[in-house]
XYZ file of C-alpha atoms in Angstrom:
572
model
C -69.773 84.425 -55.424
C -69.170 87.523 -53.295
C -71.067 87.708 -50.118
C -72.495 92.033 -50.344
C -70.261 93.122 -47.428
C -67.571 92.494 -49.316
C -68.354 94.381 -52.091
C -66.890 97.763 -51.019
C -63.625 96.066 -49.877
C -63.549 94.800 -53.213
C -63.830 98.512 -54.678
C -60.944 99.711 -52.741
C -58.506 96.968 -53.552
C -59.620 97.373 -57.349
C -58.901 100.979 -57.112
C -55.528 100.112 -55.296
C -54.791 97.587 -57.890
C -55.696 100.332 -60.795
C -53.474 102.568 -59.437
C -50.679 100.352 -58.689
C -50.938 98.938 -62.886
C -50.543 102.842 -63.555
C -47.611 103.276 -61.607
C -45.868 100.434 -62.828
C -47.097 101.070 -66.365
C -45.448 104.642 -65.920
C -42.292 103.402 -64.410
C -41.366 101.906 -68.154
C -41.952 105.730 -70.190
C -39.958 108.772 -69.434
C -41.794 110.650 -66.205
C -43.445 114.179 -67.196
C -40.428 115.448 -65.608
C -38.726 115.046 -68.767
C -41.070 117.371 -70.664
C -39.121 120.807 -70.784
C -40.849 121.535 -67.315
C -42.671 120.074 -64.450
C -46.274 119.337 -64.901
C -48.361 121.227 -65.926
C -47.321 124.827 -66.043
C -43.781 126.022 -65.508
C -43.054 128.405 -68.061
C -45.460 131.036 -67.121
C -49.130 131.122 -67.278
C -50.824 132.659 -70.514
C -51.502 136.374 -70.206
C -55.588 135.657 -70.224
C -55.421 132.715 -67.753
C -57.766 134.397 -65.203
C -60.291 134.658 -67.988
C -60.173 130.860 -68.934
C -60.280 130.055 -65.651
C -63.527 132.069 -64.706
C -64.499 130.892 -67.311
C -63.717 127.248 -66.682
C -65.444 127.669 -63.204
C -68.739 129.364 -64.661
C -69.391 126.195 -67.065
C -68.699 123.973 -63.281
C -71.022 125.966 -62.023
C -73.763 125.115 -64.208
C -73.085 121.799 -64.357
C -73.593 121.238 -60.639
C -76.680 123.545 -60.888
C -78.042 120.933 -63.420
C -77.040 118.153 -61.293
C -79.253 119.149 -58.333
C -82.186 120.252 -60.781
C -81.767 124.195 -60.442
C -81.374 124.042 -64.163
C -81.686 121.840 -66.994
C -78.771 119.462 -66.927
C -76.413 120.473 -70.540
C -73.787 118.953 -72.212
C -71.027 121.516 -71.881
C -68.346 119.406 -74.266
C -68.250 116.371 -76.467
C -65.914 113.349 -76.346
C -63.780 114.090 -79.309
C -64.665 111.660 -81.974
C -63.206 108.065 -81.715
C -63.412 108.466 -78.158
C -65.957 105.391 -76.909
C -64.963 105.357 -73.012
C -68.765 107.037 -72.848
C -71.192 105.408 -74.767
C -72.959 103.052 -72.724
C -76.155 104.615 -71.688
C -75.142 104.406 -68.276
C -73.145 107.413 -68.702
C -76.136 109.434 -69.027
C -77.720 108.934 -66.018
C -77.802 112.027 -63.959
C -74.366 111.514 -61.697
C -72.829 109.899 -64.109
C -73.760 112.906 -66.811
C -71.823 114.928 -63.918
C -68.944 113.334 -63.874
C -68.438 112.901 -67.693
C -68.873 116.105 -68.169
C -66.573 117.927 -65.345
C -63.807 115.324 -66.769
C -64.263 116.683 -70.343
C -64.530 120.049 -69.247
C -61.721 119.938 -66.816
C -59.877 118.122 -69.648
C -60.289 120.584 -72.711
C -59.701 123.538 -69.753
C -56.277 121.641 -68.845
C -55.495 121.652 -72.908
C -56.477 125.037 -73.284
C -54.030 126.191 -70.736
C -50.940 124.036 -72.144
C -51.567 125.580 -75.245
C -51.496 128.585 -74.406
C -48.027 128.297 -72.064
C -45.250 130.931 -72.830
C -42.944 127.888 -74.483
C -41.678 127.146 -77.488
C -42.744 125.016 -79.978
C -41.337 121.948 -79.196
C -41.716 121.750 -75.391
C -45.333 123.409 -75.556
C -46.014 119.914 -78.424
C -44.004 117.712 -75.423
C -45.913 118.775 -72.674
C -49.253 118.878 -74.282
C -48.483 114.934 -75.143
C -47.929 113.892 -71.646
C -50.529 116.538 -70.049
C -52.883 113.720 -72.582
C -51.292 110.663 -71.294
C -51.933 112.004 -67.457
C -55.938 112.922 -68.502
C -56.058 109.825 -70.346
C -54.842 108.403 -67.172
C -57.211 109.491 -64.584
C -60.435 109.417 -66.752
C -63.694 108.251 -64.356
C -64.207 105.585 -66.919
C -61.135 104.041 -65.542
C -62.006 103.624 -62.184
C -64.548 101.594 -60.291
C -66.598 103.574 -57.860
C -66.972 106.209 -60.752
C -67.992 103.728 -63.793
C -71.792 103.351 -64.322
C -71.209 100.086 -66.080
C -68.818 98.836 -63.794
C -71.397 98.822 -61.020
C -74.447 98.020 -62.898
C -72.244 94.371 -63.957
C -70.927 94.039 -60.035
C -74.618 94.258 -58.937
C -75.715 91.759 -61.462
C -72.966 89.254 -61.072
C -73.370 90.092 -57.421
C -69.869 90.381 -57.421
C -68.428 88.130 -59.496
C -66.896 90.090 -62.065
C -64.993 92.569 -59.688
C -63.625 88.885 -57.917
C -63.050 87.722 -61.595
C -61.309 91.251 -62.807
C -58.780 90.834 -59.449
C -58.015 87.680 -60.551
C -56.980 88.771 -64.083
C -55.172 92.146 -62.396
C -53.152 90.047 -60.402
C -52.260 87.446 -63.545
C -51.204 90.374 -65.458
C -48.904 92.119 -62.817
C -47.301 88.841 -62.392
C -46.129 88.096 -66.214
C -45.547 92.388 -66.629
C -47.795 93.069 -69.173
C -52.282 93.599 -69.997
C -53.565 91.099 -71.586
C -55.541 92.119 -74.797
C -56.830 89.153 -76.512
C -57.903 85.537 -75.297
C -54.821 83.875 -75.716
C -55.149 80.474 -75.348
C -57.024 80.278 -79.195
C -53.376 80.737 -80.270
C -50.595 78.845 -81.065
C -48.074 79.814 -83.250
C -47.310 76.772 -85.937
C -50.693 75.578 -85.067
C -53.265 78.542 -86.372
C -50.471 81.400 -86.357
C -47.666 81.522 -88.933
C -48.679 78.234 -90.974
C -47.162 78.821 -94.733
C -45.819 75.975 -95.265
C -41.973 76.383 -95.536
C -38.742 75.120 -93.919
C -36.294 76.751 -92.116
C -33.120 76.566 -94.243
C -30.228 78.043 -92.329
C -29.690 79.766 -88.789
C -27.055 81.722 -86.539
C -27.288 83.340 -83.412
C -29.150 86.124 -84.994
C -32.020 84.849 -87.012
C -33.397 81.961 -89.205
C -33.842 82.127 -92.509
C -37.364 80.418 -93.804
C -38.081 78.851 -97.441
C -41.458 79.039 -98.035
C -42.840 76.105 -100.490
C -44.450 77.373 -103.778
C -47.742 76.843 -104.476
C -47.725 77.188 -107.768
C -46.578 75.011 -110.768
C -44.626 78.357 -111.958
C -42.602 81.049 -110.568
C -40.674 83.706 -111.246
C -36.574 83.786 -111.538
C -35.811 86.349 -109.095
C -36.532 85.379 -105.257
C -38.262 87.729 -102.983
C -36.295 88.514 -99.613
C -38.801 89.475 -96.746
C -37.361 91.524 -93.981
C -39.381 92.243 -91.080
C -38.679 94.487 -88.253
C -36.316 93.282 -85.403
C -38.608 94.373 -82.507
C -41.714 92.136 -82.895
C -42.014 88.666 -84.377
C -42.297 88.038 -88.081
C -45.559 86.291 -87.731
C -47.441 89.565 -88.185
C -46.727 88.816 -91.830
C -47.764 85.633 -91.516
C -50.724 85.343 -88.964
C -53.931 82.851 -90.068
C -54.258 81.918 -93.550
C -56.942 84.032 -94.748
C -54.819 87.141 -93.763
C -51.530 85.993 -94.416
C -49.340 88.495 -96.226
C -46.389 85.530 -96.617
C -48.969 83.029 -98.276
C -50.602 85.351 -100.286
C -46.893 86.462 -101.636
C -46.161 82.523 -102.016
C -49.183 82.532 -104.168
C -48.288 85.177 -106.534
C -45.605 82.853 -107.947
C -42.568 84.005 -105.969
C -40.073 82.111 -104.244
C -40.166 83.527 -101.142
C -37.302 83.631 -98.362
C -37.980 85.103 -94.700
C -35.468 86.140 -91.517
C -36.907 85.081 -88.363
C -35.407 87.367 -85.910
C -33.954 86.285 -82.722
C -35.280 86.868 -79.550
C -32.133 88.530 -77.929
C -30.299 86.749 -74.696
C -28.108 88.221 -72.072
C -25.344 86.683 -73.529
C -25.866 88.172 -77.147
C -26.527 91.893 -75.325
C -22.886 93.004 -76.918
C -24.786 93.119 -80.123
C -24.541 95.826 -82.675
C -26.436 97.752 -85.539
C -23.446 96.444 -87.559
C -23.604 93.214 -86.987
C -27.423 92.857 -87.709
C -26.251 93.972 -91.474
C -23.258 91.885 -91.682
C -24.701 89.009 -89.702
C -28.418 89.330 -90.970
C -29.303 90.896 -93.774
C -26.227 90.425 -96.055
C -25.910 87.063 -94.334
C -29.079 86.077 -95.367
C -28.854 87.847 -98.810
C -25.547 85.423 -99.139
C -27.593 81.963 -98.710
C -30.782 83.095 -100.685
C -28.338 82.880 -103.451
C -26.787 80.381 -103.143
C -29.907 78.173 -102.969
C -31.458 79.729 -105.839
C -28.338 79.875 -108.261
C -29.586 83.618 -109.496
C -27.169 86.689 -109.201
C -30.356 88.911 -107.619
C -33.575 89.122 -105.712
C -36.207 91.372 -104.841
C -36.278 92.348 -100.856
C -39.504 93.446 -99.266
C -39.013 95.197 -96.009
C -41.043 95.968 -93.150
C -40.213 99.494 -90.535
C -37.000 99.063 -88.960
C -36.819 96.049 -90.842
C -36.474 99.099 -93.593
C -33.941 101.092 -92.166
C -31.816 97.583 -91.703
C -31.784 96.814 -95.403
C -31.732 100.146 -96.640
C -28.611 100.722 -93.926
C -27.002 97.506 -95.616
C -26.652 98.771 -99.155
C -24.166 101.151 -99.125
C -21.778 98.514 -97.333
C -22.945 96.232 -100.035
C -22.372 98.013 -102.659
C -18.431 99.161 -100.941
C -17.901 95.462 -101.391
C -19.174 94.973 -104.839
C -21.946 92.980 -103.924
C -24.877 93.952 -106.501
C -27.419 91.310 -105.397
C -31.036 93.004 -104.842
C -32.701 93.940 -108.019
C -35.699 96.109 -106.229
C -36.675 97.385 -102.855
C -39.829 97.684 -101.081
C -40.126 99.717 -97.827
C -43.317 99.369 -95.672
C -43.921 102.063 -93.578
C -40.192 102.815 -93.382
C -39.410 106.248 -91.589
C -35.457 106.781 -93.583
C -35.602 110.623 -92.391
C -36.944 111.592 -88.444
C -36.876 114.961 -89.078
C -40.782 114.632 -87.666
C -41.081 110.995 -86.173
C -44.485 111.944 -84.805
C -45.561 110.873 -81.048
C -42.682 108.620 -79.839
C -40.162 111.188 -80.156
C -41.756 112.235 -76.407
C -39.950 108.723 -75.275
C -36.882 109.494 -76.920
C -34.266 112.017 -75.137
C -30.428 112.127 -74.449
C -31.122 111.439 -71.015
C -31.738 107.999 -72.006
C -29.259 107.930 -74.583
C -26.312 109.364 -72.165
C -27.672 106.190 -69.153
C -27.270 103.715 -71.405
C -23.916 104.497 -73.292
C -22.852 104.838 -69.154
C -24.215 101.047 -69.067
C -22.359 99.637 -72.508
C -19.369 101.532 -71.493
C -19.520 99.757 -67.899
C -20.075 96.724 -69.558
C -18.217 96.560 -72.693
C -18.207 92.301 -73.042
C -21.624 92.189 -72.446
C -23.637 95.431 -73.267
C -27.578 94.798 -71.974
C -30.586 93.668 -73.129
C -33.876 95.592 -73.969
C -37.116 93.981 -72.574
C -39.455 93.605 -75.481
C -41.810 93.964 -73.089
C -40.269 97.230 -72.193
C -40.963 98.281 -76.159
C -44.260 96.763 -76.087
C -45.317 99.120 -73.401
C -44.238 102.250 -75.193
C -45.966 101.571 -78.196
C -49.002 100.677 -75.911
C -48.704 104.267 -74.639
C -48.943 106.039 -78.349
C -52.706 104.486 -78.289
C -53.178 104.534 -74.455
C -56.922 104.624 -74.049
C -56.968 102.073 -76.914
C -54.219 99.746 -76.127
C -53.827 100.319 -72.125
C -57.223 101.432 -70.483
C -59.482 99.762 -72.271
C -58.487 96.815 -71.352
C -57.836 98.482 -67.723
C -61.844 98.413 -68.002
C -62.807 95.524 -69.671
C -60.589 93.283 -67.803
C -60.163 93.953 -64.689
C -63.259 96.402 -63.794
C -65.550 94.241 -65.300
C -63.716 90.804 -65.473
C -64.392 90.313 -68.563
C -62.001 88.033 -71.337
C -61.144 89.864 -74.386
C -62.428 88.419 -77.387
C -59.896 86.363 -79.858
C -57.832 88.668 -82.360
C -54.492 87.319 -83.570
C -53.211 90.506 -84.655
C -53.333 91.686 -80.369
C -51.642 87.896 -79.687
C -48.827 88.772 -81.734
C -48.400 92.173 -80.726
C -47.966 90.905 -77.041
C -45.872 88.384 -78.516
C -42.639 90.760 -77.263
C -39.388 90.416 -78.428
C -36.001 91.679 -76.892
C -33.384 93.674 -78.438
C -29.376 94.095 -78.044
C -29.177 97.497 -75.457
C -25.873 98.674 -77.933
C -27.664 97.799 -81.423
C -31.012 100.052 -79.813
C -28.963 103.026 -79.027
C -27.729 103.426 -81.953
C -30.686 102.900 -83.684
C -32.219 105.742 -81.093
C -29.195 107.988 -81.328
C -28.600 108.342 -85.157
C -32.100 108.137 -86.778
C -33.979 109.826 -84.134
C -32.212 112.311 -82.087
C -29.398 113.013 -84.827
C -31.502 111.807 -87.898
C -27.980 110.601 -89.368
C -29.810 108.569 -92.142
C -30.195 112.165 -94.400
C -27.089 113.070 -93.049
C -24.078 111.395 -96.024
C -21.416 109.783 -94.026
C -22.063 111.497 -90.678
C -21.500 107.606 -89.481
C -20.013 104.075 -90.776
C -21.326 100.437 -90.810
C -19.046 97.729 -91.412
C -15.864 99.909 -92.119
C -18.365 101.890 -94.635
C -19.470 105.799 -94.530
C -23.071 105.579 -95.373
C -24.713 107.884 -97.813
C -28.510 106.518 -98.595
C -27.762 108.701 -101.813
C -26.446 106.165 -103.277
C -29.529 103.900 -103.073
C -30.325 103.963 -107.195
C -32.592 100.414 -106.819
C -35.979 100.753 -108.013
C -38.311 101.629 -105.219
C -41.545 101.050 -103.849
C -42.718 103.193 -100.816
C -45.953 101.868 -98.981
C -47.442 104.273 -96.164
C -50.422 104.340 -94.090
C -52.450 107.455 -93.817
C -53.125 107.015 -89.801
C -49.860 105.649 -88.604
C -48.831 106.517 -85.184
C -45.760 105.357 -85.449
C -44.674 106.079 -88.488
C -45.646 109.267 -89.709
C -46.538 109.059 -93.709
C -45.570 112.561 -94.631
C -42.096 111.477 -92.634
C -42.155 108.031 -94.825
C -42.229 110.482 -97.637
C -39.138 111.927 -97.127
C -37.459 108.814 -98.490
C -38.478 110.091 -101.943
C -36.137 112.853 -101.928
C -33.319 110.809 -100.337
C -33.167 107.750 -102.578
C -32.098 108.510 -106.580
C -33.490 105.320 -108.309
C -36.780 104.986 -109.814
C -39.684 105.471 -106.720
C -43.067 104.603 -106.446
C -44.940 105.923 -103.396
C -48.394 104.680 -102.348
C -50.333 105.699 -99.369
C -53.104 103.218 -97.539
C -55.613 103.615 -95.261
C -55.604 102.944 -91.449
C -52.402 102.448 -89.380
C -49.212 100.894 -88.900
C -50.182 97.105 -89.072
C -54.034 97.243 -90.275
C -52.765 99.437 -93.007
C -50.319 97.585 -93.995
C -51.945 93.963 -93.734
C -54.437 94.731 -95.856
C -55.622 91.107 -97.374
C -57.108 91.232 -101.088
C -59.152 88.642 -99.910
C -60.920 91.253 -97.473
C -61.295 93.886 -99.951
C -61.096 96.274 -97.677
C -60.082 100.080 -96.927
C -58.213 101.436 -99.824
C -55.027 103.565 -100.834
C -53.849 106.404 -102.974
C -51.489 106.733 -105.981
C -50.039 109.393 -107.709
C -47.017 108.941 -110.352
C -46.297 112.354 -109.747
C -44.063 112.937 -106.643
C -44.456 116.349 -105.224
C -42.062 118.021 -102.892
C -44.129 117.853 -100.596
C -46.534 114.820 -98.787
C -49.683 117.267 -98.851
C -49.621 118.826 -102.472
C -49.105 114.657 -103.861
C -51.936 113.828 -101.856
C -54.074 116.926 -103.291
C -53.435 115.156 -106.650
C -53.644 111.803 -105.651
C -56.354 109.053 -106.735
C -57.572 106.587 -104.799
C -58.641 103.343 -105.770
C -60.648 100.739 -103.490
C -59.008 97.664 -101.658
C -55.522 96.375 -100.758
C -52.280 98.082 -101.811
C -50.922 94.531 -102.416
C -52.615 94.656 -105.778
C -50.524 97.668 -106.676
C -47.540 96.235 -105.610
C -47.866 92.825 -107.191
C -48.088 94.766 -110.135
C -45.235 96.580 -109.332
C -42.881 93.887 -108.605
C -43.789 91.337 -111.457
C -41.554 93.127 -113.826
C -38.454 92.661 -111.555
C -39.286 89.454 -111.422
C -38.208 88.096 -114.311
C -39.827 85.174 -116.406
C -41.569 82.542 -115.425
C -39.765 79.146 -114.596
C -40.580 75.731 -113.154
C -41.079 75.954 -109.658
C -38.394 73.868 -107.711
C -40.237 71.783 -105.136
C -37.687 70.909 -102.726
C -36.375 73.499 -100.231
C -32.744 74.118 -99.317
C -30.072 73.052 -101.376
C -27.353 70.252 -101.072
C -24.866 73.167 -98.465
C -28.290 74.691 -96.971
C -30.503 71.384 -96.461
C -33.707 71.524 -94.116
C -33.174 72.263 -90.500
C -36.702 71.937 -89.165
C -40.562 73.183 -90.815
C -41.241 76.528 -90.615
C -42.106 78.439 -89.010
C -38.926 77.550 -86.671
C -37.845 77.816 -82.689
C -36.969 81.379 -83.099
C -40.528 82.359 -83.608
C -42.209 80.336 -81.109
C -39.998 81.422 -77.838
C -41.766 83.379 -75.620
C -40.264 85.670 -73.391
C -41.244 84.781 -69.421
């Protein structure tokens, strides 16, 4: 316990501390500075400004008025809907009403103003993003001495929870990154990522899993899983009851999984290339020669998407006909409109890092995964940053148990030359809709050429990938397409149990030319996409056969049970 003198010294270093997270948080984004101008206003203010503003200064006016009871105390402006950094009652105590208030209004008068900047398009959209971030930033909610229920809990733990929240603060600065969920309910291979399977071959790049049926019967064709590169495949496989893996297992499919490499210094020389050559056709290569069958189905998961969908063409230069379908999950092929993290994406960054590869040809660089983490953090800040600014370290509180935020702090790093590509060609040149503007393997690629049957899974409130932008792979690819749309965003979307019966999704056989006018004619139906999909995949299944209980084969035995030491390392 805190003795009360304390107390205010307390405040001060919490405030410090706050500021010092921010700083450091910032550090790992582009600064505003790379907007098209310095913050806020550098293009010219809009022709009416001095109207706004008078007006901005009237509606201060009466809010102090109410605040020292010459009027009745109003509610100039709403939080905008979602927004729960005010809904404790606390917040409507008189001082507290004040400050609310002055921060909305001072926000939507800050909004107002970028909006109406003499910019174009495209910078005006840029610095209206980070003019958010910076408002998002400096709300009263996230700071002690202006948080109702931050003091109301420091007065009734007499202290305790501003010595606990320092103590968390300083645990978190130390390992680089917030905590967001009570991590020591998870383990992964003890209540995270427990299909039982086997992992069944491995290079430097990934492992390849076998999952064991569960079923007496399966069908002919394998399914290939490919999950993105930049987080751990366990988001596909969390706890049982929300397992996308098991519940694939139990469909009757023999089920094969890359587990991704967390990347080392000494693998920083990496390429895009040789995650096709060295993982995905790689791993293709050994799923067939376990099962004995010609083809397979692969399921694919964002930038695990643009891996296998980059592969193709090279496999098809070499002859190699081996997948029989393809499923992208919220898959952005064409960046024309990548939504929010273009803002993080310039070729400022670009142009430092070819400087670095170029310096360093042998080696190349590494890519913190918690360096990624942080800028996906900062597409959801007041959800995925300040929030738990609040809850930890204002009020000391632990964040209740939720595997879904374990994994996603679960970081993993990337190869610096393999990343700018990937940043270069899809996003700032969006190369993928561009036919052989570059090569893989020796190979021009042209996604044209990608006649597989399709099927296109979206989520209506993705943030990081658009779903009118995952759209766009319907006019790129030629084979037959499905596209279905799902509700919520880029994981809860997507790992949408049947179990749960949750949420639903939209179909609509007909594809438009454009996202909006196949929603305007699209149904929906209730619950998981997965039900549409099963559906969808059984017929490229084949028939039915015997399952084969043992994993592996007599060139490929058993290495070690799923889920593998890929999976499990943890970056320091």
């Amino acid at each position: 316990m805190l003795p009360s003198n304390s107390l205010d010294v307390l405040f001060q270093h919490l405030n410090d501390a706050n500021s010092r997270w921010w700083q450091s948080w910032n550090q790992s984004v582009p600064p505003l500075a790379a907007a098209p101008a310095n913050f806020p206003l550098a293009h010219g203010l809009p022709a009416n400004w001095l109207e706004t503003h008078a007006d901005y200064y009237r509606q201060h006016l009466d809010l102090w008025l109410g605040l020292i009871g010459a009027k009745p105390l109003e509610n100039k402006v709403e939080p905008e809907k979602g927004d729960r950094r005010f809904n404790a009652p606390e917040w409507e105590q008189p001082l507290y009403a004040y400050l609310k208030q002055s921060y909305l209004l001072s926000s939507r008068w800050l909004m107002d103003l970028v909006g109406q900047t003499q910019a174009d398009e495209l910078a005006k959209e840029k610095l209206a993003y980070f003019t958010r971030q910076y408002l998002d930033a400096i709300s009263p909610a996230n700071f002690a001495i202006t948080n109702p229920e931050v003091l109301k809990l420091a007065i009734e733990s007499k202290g305790e929870s501003l010595q606990e929240g320092m103590k968390k603060m300083l645990e978190d600065v130390q390992r680089g990154s917030i905590t967001m969920t009570d991590e020591s309910l998870f383990e992964v291979g003890k209540n995270l990522a427990v299909t039982p399977g086997a992992v069944v071959f491995e290079n430097d790049l990934f492992q390849l899993l076998q999952y064991s049926p569960s079923t007496d019967k399966v069908y002919e064709t394998p399914l290939l899983i490919v999950p993105p590169c930049v987080n751990k495949y366990y988001i596909m496989d969390l706890q049982p009851d929300n397992s996308m893996v098991r519940w694939v297992v139990e469909q009757g499919h023999t089920t094969f999984l890359v587990s991704w490499k967390s990347i080392e210094a000494e693998q920083g020389h990496l390429q895009w290339d040789d995650y096709v050559e060295s993982g995905v056709i790689k791993a293709a290569e050994v799923v067939r020669d376990i099962t004995k069958r010609e083809k397979m189905n692969v399921l694919s998961f964002c930038i695990g998407g643009e891996l296998v969908s980059t592969s193709i063409p090279v496999m098809q230069a070499r002859g190699l006909d081996w997948f029989e379908s393809l499923t992208l999950m919220t898959v952005i092929i064409d960046h024309t409109e990548p939504g929010d993290i273009k803002h993080f994406i310039d070729w400022n960054i670009v142009r430092q890092r070819e400087a670095q590869i170029a310096a360093n040809p042998d080696t190349g660089g590494v890519v913190s995964g918690k360096e990624l983490a942080r800028t996906f953090a900062a597409l959801r800040a007041n959800d995925l940053i300040w929030n738990y600014v609040v809850n930890n370290y204002l009020k000391g509180k632990t964040p209740p148990p939720f595997d879904l935020l374990y994994w996603n702090n679960d970081s993993a790093n990337l190869a610096l030359p393999m990343h700018t590509f990937f940043l270069k060609n899809m996003y700032l040149e969006n190369n993928l809709i561009k036919p052989g503007s570059f090569s893989l393997c020796g190979v021009p690629i042209d996604l044209r050429d990608v006649t597989l049957p399709t099927y296109v899974f979206a989520a209506r409130e993705d943030h990081i990938v658009p779903w009118q932008s995952a759209y766009g792979t319907t006019r790129l690819f030629k084979g037959p397409l499905r596209f279905v749309l799902g509700a919520s965003g880029h994981i809860a979307g997507t790992i949408n149990p049947v179990t749960s019966n949750k949420r639903n999704y939209w179909v609509n056989d007909n594809l438009a030319a454009e996202p909006e006018q196949w929603f305007e004619g699209a149904e929906s139906r209730p619950g998981s996409w997965w039900q549409d999909w099963a559906l969808w995949l059984a017929p490229q299944a084949g028939k039915q056969v015997a399952a084969k209980k043992t994993l592996g084969s007599t060139k490929y035995k058993a290495i070690e049970p799923a889920p593998g030491r890929y999976v499990s390392a943890r970056l320091g």
